[in-house]
Coordinates of C-alpha atoms and ligand atoms in Angstrom, one line a residue:
M1 CA -15.1 35.2 -2.1
K2 CA -13.2 35.4 1.0
K3 CA -14.5 33.2 4.2
R4 CA -13.9 33.9 7.8
V5 CA -11.8 31.6 9.5
K6 CA -11.7 33.4 12.8
N7 CA -12.0 37.2 13.8
N8 CA -10.0 39.2 11.3
V9 CA -8.6 36.0 9.5
F10 CA -9.9 34.9 6.1
W11 CA -9.6 32.3 3.5
V12 CA -8.8 33.5 0.1
G13 CA -7.6 30.5 -1.6
K14 CA -8.7 28.1 -4.5
V15 CA -10.9 24.9 -4.5
D16 CA -9.8 22.7 -7.1
W17 CA -12.8 20.2 -7.8
E18 CA -11.5 18.6 -11.0
L19 CA -7.8 18.0 -10.1
Q20 CA -7.0 14.2 -10.3
K21 CA -3.3 14.0 -10.5
F22 CA -0.9 16.2 -8.6
H23 CA 2.8 16.3 -8.6
G24 CA 2.5 15.8 -12.3
N25 CA 1.2 12.4 -12.5
E26 CA 2.8 11.2 -9.4
Y27 CA 0.0 11.4 -7.0
S28 CA -3.8 10.7 -7.3
T29 CA -6.4 13.0 -6.0
H30 CA -9.5 11.3 -6.4
K31 CA -11.3 14.0 -4.3
G32 CA -9.7 17.2 -5.8
S33 CA -7.9 19.7 -3.5
T34 CA -7.8 23.2 -2.3
Y35 CA -5.0 25.8 -2.5
N36 CA -5.3 27.6 1.0
S37 CA -4.2 31.2 1.0
Y38 CA -5.1 33.2 4.2
L39 CA -5.7 36.9 4.4
I40 CA -5.1 38.4 7.9
Q41 CA -6.5 42.2 8.4
E42 CA -5.4 43.3 11.7
E43 CA -3.7 46.5 12.0
K44 CA -1.0 45.2 9.5
T45 CA -2.7 43.2 6.3
V46 CA -0.6 40.2 5.8
L47 CA -1.2 37.4 3.2
V48 CA -0.1 33.9 4.1
D49 CA 0.7 31.7 1.0
T50 CA -1.1 32.0 -2.5
V51 CA -2.1 29.3 -4.8
W52 CA -1.2 27.2 -7.8
A53 CA -0.1 29.0 -10.7
P54 CA -2.9 28.1 -13.3
F55 CA -5.3 29.9 -10.8
A56 CA -2.8 33.0 -10.5
E57 CA -4.8 35.3 -12.1
E58 CA -8.2 34.5 -10.8
F59 CA -6.5 34.4 -7.7
V60 CA -5.3 38.2 -7.8
D61 CA -8.6 39.3 -9.2
N62 CA -10.5 37.9 -6.4
L63 CA -8.1 39.2 -3.9
A64 CA -8.4 42.6 -5.2
K65 CA -12.2 42.5 -4.8
E66 CA -11.6 41.7 -1.0
V67 CA -8.7 44.1 -0.4
D68 CA -6.9 46.8 -1.7
L69 CA -3.8 45.3 -2.8
N70 CA -1.7 48.5 -1.9
K71 CA -2.7 47.7 1.7
I72 CA -1.1 44.5 2.0
D73 CA 1.8 45.2 4.1
F74 CA 3.7 41.9 3.6
I75 CA 3.3 38.0 2.4
V76 CA 4.5 35.2 4.4
V77 CA 5.6 32.4 2.2
N78 CA 5.4 29.3 4.3
H79 CA 7.0 26.9 1.6
G80 CA 8.1 27.5 -2.1
E81 CA 6.6 24.9 -4.1
V82 CA 4.6 26.1 -7.1
D83 CA 1.1 24.8 -5.7
H84 CA 1.3 27.7 -2.9
S85 CA 3.9 30.3 -4.5
G86 CA 2.6 30.0 -8.1
A87 CA 0.6 33.1 -8.0
L88 CA 3.3 35.3 -6.5
P89 CA 4.8 36.6 -9.7
A90 CA 1.0 38.1 -10.6
L91 CA 0.5 39.3 -7.4
M92 CA 4.0 40.8 -7.0
K93 CA 3.4 42.8 -10.3
H94 CA 1.0 44.8 -7.9
L95 CA 3.2 45.0 -5.0
P96 CA 6.7 44.9 -6.4
D97 CA 8.4 46.1 -3.1
K98 CA 6.7 44.6 -0.5
P99 CA 8.5 42.1 1.8
I100 CA 8.0 38.5 1.6
Y101 CA 8.9 36.6 5.0
C102 CA 10.4 33.3 4.4
T103 CA 13.1 30.8 5.2
A104 CA 16.7 31.3 3.7
N105 CA 16.0 28.1 1.8
A106 CA 12.9 29.5 0.4
V107 CA 14.5 32.6 -0.9
K108 CA 16.6 29.8 -2.8
S109 CA 13.4 27.8 -4.2
L110 CA 11.6 31.0 -5.0
K111 CA 14.4 32.8 -6.7
G112 CA 15.2 29.3 -8.5
Q113 CA 11.5 29.1 -9.8
Y114 CA 10.8 32.8 -10.8
H115 CA 14.1 34.5 -11.1
Q116 CA 12.9 37.4 -9.4
H117 CA 14.5 39.5 -6.7
W118 CA 11.7 40.6 -4.5
N119 CA 12.1 42.0 -1.1
F120 CA 12.8 38.7 0.5
Q121 CA 13.0 39.0 4.7
V122 CA 14.7 35.8 5.9
V123 CA 13.1 34.4 9.1
K124 CA 14.2 31.6 11.5
T125 CA 12.4 29.9 14.3
G126 CA 11.2 32.1 16.9
D127 CA 11.2 35.2 15.1
K128 CA 8.3 37.2 15.5
I129 CA 6.4 40.3 13.8
D130 CA 3.9 42.3 15.4
I131 CA 0.7 43.0 13.6
G132 CA -1.4 45.0 15.9
N133 CA -4.0 44.7 17.9
G134 CA -1.7 42.8 20.5
K135 CA -1.2 40.0 18.0
E136 CA 2.0 38.5 16.6
L137 CA 3.2 36.2 14.2
I138 CA 5.7 33.8 15.3
F139 CA 7.5 31.6 12.6
V140 CA 8.8 27.7 13.1
E141 CA 11.1 26.3 10.6
M142 CA 9.9 22.8 9.5
A143 CA 12.8 22.0 7.1
M144 CA 12.2 18.6 5.4
L145 CA 8.5 18.7 6.3
H146 CA 8.3 18.4 3.3
W147 CA 10.9 20.5 1.6
P148 CA 14.2 22.5 2.8
D149 CA 12.2 25.7 2.9
S150 CA 9.2 24.8 4.5
M151 CA 7.9 26.5 8.0
A152 CA 5.1 27.3 9.6
T153 CA 3.4 30.7 11.1
Y154 CA 1.5 30.9 14.4
M155 CA -0.8 33.8 15.0
T156 CA -1.0 34.9 18.7
Q157 CA -4.2 35.4 20.4
D158 CA -6.1 33.7 17.9
N159 CA -4.1 31.0 18.2
I160 CA -4.1 29.7 14.7
L161 CA -0.9 27.5 13.5
F162 CA -0.9 27.9 9.5
S163 CA 1.0 24.8 9.1
N164 CA 1.2 24.7 5.3
D165 CA 1.5 21.2 3.9
A166 CA 1.7 19.4 7.2
F167 CA -1.8 18.2 8.5
G168 CA -3.0 19.0 5.1
Q169 CA -5.5 16.7 2.9
H170 CA -6.1 16.7 -0.8
L171 CA -10.0 17.3 -0.3
A172 CA -11.9 19.7 -2.5
T173 CA -14.8 21.3 -0.5
E174 CA -16.6 24.4 0.2
E175 CA -16.6 23.8 3.7
L176 CA -13.8 25.2 5.8
F177 CA -13.5 23.2 8.8
N178 CA -12.8 19.4 9.7
D179 CA -16.2 18.9 11.6
L180 CA -18.1 19.7 8.6
V181 CA -16.9 17.3 6.2
D182 CA -17.4 13.6 5.9
Q183 CA -15.0 12.2 8.4
C184 CA -13.9 9.0 6.4
D185 CA -13.1 11.2 3.4
L186 CA -10.9 13.4 5.8
F187 CA -9.2 10.4 7.4
N188 CA -8.5 8.6 4.1
E189 CA -7.1 11.7 2.5
S190 CA -4.8 12.4 5.4
I191 CA -3.4 9.3 5.9
K192 CA -2.9 8.7 1.9
Y193 CA -1.3 12.3 2.2
Y194 CA 1.0 11.3 5.2
A195 CA 2.1 8.0 3.6
N196 CA 2.9 9.2 0.1
I197 CA 4.4 12.6 0.7
L198 CA 5.4 13.0 4.7
N199 CA 6.5 9.4 5.6
P200 CA 10.4 9.6 4.3
F201 CA 10.7 12.6 7.1
S202 CA 8.8 11.0 9.9
P203 CA 12.3 11.0 12.2
I204 CA 12.3 14.9 11.5
L205 CA 8.4 15.1 12.1
R206 CA 9.0 13.1 15.7
R207 CA 11.8 15.9 16.4
K208 CA 9.5 18.9 15.2
L209 CA 6.6 17.6 16.8
A210 CA 8.5 17.5 20.3
E211 CA 10.0 20.9 19.4
I212 CA 6.5 22.5 18.7
T213 CA 5.0 20.7 21.9
A214 CA 7.8 22.3 23.8
L215 CA 6.9 25.9 22.9
N216 CA 3.8 25.4 24.7
L217 CA 1.8 27.4 22.3
P218 CA -2.0 27.1 22.7
I219 CA -3.5 25.5 19.5
E220 CA -7.0 26.4 18.7
M221 CA -7.0 26.1 15.1
I222 CA -4.6 24.1 12.5
A223 CA -4.9 25.8 9.1
P224 CA -2.9 23.8 6.6
S225 CA -2.5 24.7 2.8
H226 CA -4.4 22.0 1.4
G227 CA -8.0 20.7 2.4
V228 CA -9.8 21.9 5.7
I229 CA -8.9 23.7 9.0
W230 CA -9.0 21.7 12.2
R231 CA -11.0 23.5 14.5
D232 CA -12.8 20.6 16.4
N233 CA -10.1 19.2 18.5
P234 CA -7.2 20.1 16.3
L235 CA -4.8 18.2 18.3
Q236 CA -6.3 15.1 16.7
I237 CA -4.4 15.5 13.7
V238 CA -1.2 16.1 15.8
E239 CA -1.8 12.9 17.6
K240 CA -2.3 10.9 14.4
Y241 CA 0.9 12.4 12.9
A242 CA 2.6 11.2 16.2
Q243 CA 1.4 7.6 15.6
W244 CA 2.2 7.8 12.1
A245 CA 5.8 9.0 12.5
N246 CA 6.5 6.1 14.7
E247 CA 7.1 3.2 12.2
Y248 CA 3.2 2.9 11.8
Q249 CA 1.7 -0.3 11.1
E250 CA -1.7 -2.2 11.7
N251 CA -2.4 -5.9 11.8
Q252 CA -2.4 -6.1 8.0
I253 CA -0.9 -8.1 5.2
T254 CA -1.2 -6.9 1.8
V255 CA -0.5 -9.1 -1.3
I256 CA 0.6 -7.1 -4.3
Y257 CA 1.3 -8.6 -7.7
D258 CA 1.3 -8.2 -11.4
T259 CA 0.6 -11.0 -13.7
M260 CA 0.8 -11.8 -17.4
W261 CA -1.4 -15.2 -17.9
N262 CA -3.0 -15.2 -14.3
G263 CA -0.6 -17.6 -12.8
T264 CA 1.3 -15.2 -10.4
K265 CA -2.7 -13.7 -9.9
L266 CA -3.9 -17.4 -8.7
L267 CA -0.6 -17.8 -6.6
A268 CA -1.7 -14.3 -4.8
E269 CA -5.1 -15.5 -4.1
K270 CA -4.0 -18.8 -2.7
I271 CA -1.5 -16.9 -0.7
A272 CA -4.2 -15.0 0.9
E273 CA -6.1 -17.9 1.5
G274 CA -3.6 -19.5 3.4
I275 CA -2.9 -16.3 5.5
R276 CA -6.5 -16.3 6.5
F277 CA -6.3 -20.0 7.6
A278 CA -3.5 -19.4 9.7
D279 CA -4.5 -15.9 11.2
E280 CA -8.3 -15.2 11.4
D281 CA -7.6 -11.8 12.7
V282 CA -5.2 -10.2 10.4
V283 CA -6.6 -7.9 7.7
I284 CA -5.7 -9.3 4.3
K285 CA -5.9 -7.2 1.0
V286 CA -5.0 -8.3 -2.4
H287 CA -4.2 -5.9 -5.2
N288 CA -3.3 -6.3 -8.8
L289 CA -0.8 -3.7 -9.4
A290 CA -1.6 -3.1 -12.9
K291 CA -5.1 -2.4 -12.2
S292 CA -4.9 -0.4 -8.8
D293 CA -4.0 3.1 -7.9
V294 CA -0.2 3.4 -6.7
N295 CA -1.0 6.0 -4.4
D296 CA -3.9 4.3 -2.7
L297 CA -1.9 1.0 -2.4
I298 CA 1.1 3.0 -1.0
T299 CA -1.4 3.8 1.8
E300 CA -2.1 0.0 2.2
V301 CA 1.7 -0.4 2.4
F302 CA 2.0 2.0 5.2
K303 CA -0.8 0.2 7.2
S304 CA 0.9 -3.1 6.6
K305 CA 3.4 -5.3 8.7
T306 CA 3.9 -7.4 5.7
V307 CA 3.9 -7.0 2.0
V308 CA 3.8 -10.1 -0.1
I309 CA 5.1 -9.0 -3.6
G310 CA 4.8 -11.2 -6.9
S311 CA 5.7 -11.0 -10.4
P312 CA 6.1 -13.7 -12.9
T313 CA 9.8 -14.0 -14.4
I314 CA 10.1 -12.1 -17.7
V315 CA 13.6 -11.9 -19.9
N316 CA 15.4 -13.0 -16.7
S317 CA 13.9 -10.0 -14.6
I318 CA 10.5 -9.0 -13.2
L319 CA 7.5 -6.9 -14.6
H320 CA 8.3 -3.0 -14.8
S321 CA 5.3 -2.5 -12.9
V322 CA 6.6 -4.3 -9.8
A323 CA 10.1 -2.8 -10.3
G324 CA 8.8 0.8 -10.4
F325 CA 6.6 0.1 -7.4
I326 CA 9.5 -1.4 -5.2
N327 CA 11.3 1.7 -6.2
L328 CA 8.2 4.0 -5.2
M329 CA 8.3 2.1 -1.7
K330 CA 12.2 2.6 -1.3
G331 CA 12.1 6.3 -1.8
L332 CA 9.2 6.6 0.9
R333 CA 11.4 4.7 3.5
F334 CA 9.3 2.5 5.3
K335 CA 10.3 0.9 8.4
N336 CA 9.6 -2.1 10.6
K337 CA 7.9 -3.6 7.8
K338 CA 8.5 -7.2 6.5
A339 CA 8.3 -8.7 2.8
A340 CA 7.9 -12.0 1.2
A341 CA 8.1 -13.0 -2.6
F342 CA 6.3 -15.1 -5.0
G343 CA 5.9 -15.7 -8.8
C344 CA 5.3 -18.1 -11.7
Y345 CA 7.8 -18.7 -14.3
G346 CA 8.4 -20.9 -17.4
W347 CA 12.3 -21.3 -17.6
S348 CA 14.8 -19.2 -15.4
G349 CA 12.6 -18.3 -12.6
E350 CA 14.5 -15.2 -11.2
S351 CA 11.6 -13.0 -10.1
I352 CA 11.4 -14.1 -6.2
K353 CA 15.3 -13.7 -5.8
I354 CA 15.1 -10.1 -8.1
I355 CA 12.2 -9.4 -5.6
N356 CA 13.9 -10.1 -2.4
E357 CA 17.0 -8.1 -3.3
L358 CA 14.9 -5.1 -4.4
M359 CA 13.0 -5.3 -1.3
E360 CA 15.9 -5.7 1.0
N361 CA 17.3 -2.8 -0.5
A362 CA 14.0 -0.8 -0.1
G363 CA 14.5 -1.3 3.8
F364 CA 12.1 -4.3 4.1
E365 CA 13.0 -7.3 6.2
V366 CA 12.9 -10.3 4.0
L367 CA 11.1 -13.3 5.5
S368 CA 12.2 -16.0 3.2
E369 CA 13.6 -17.4 -0.1
G370 CA 9.9 -17.0 -1.5
Y371 CA 7.8 -19.2 -3.6
R372 CA 8.0 -19.8 -7.1
N373 CA 6.2 -22.1 -9.4
Q374 CA 6.9 -23.5 -12.7
W375 CA 4.2 -22.8 -15.5
H376 CA 0.5 -22.7 -14.4
P377 CA -0.2 -23.8 -11.0
D378 CA -1.9 -27.3 -10.7
D379 CA -3.6 -28.4 -7.5
D380 CA -0.3 -29.3 -5.9
A381 CA 1.2 -25.7 -6.5
Q382 CA -2.1 -24.0 -5.4
K383 CA -1.8 -26.0 -2.0
A384 CA 2.0 -25.2 -1.7
A385 CA 0.9 -21.5 -2.2
V386 CA -1.7 -21.7 0.7
D387 CA 1.0 -23.4 2.8
Y388 CA 3.3 -20.5 2.0
G389 CA 0.6 -18.2 3.0
K390 CA 0.1 -20.0 6.3
K391 CA 4.0 -19.7 6.9
I392 CA 3.6 -16.0 6.3
A393 CA 1.2 -15.5 8.8
Q394 CA 3.3 -17.2 11.4
F395 CA 6.4 -15.2 10.9
Ligands
FEO401 FE1 4.7 21.0 -0.9 FE2 1.2 21.7 -1.2 O1 3.3 21.8 -1.5

């Protein structure tokens, strides 16, 4: 059932309450998600984005109950990823000749995925379409936020920015607006989304935020493609993005490790004790990587000024969980963060050297050669780990 966003703008998307993983199994969505599609019924009838492919038939059936599909004048595709374009093949069977307004790169992504030659109409930043009743849609290219094909669409008079993935959150809710949901959930899902999806593109985002600000468009609502619509102080999320895009960190040190026989785990806990001893203000978090959600851990890394990484040495290398997590951090291109290594070993003891190399290669400033301990930590080794924690706190 459609829900009114404002005046003649309606939400016609899908709430996916049971979604637990997104992007295959790459991104955890503990609180589900929504795929937001918007129906604009001015003199022109316009559909902005659709929903994920598994819900395509349901989406088209529901949409047909709300509007005569033949009355849809055109479709705006802000982004070609399948969670927003997945219902296009089912929808376009009903309107095969209707224009699809999108970026040049979206033509490529849509053709590449659906192999259809729909009536694509390429738009660029500043292009406008009159939708009647004195209202226009203005397009703003958002390349690499987060795909090359991404764009946002601004609706004049109602002053709504349809921002697609930017400013979204994976949060299933029947509520439409930001002021109606749990604010902790909203913040946690917003920052997790930024850290895990948008962080690599922070320099582009900084420029784009400046460009949007320079357009001087009044923004009364920001309507993303996932989660709630920002209507209460909508610029609060823009301000947050401005902070997050600027080499964000809090006064936090996060210790992340994996362990085989709990020696490296004991070092992690002693290092945390040492950090606390040396700095009573810093937030310290300790996570066993093998027992943690990696996307939640990435959010902790995003908030950290220093990440302390531990692995025992195994067959002259490190545990694959640690190697994989460092690779994930590398892809997310964190800036202005420090790193330190630790780990237990029995014979060769290369883990700290390998961790340091990988962390440096991932863009972190490595603070020291690391701390390693042969066999299970005795009292002296535990004290040395505490001292290593104190040293990390003082860097
Ligand atoms: Fe980039 Fe929500 O898709």
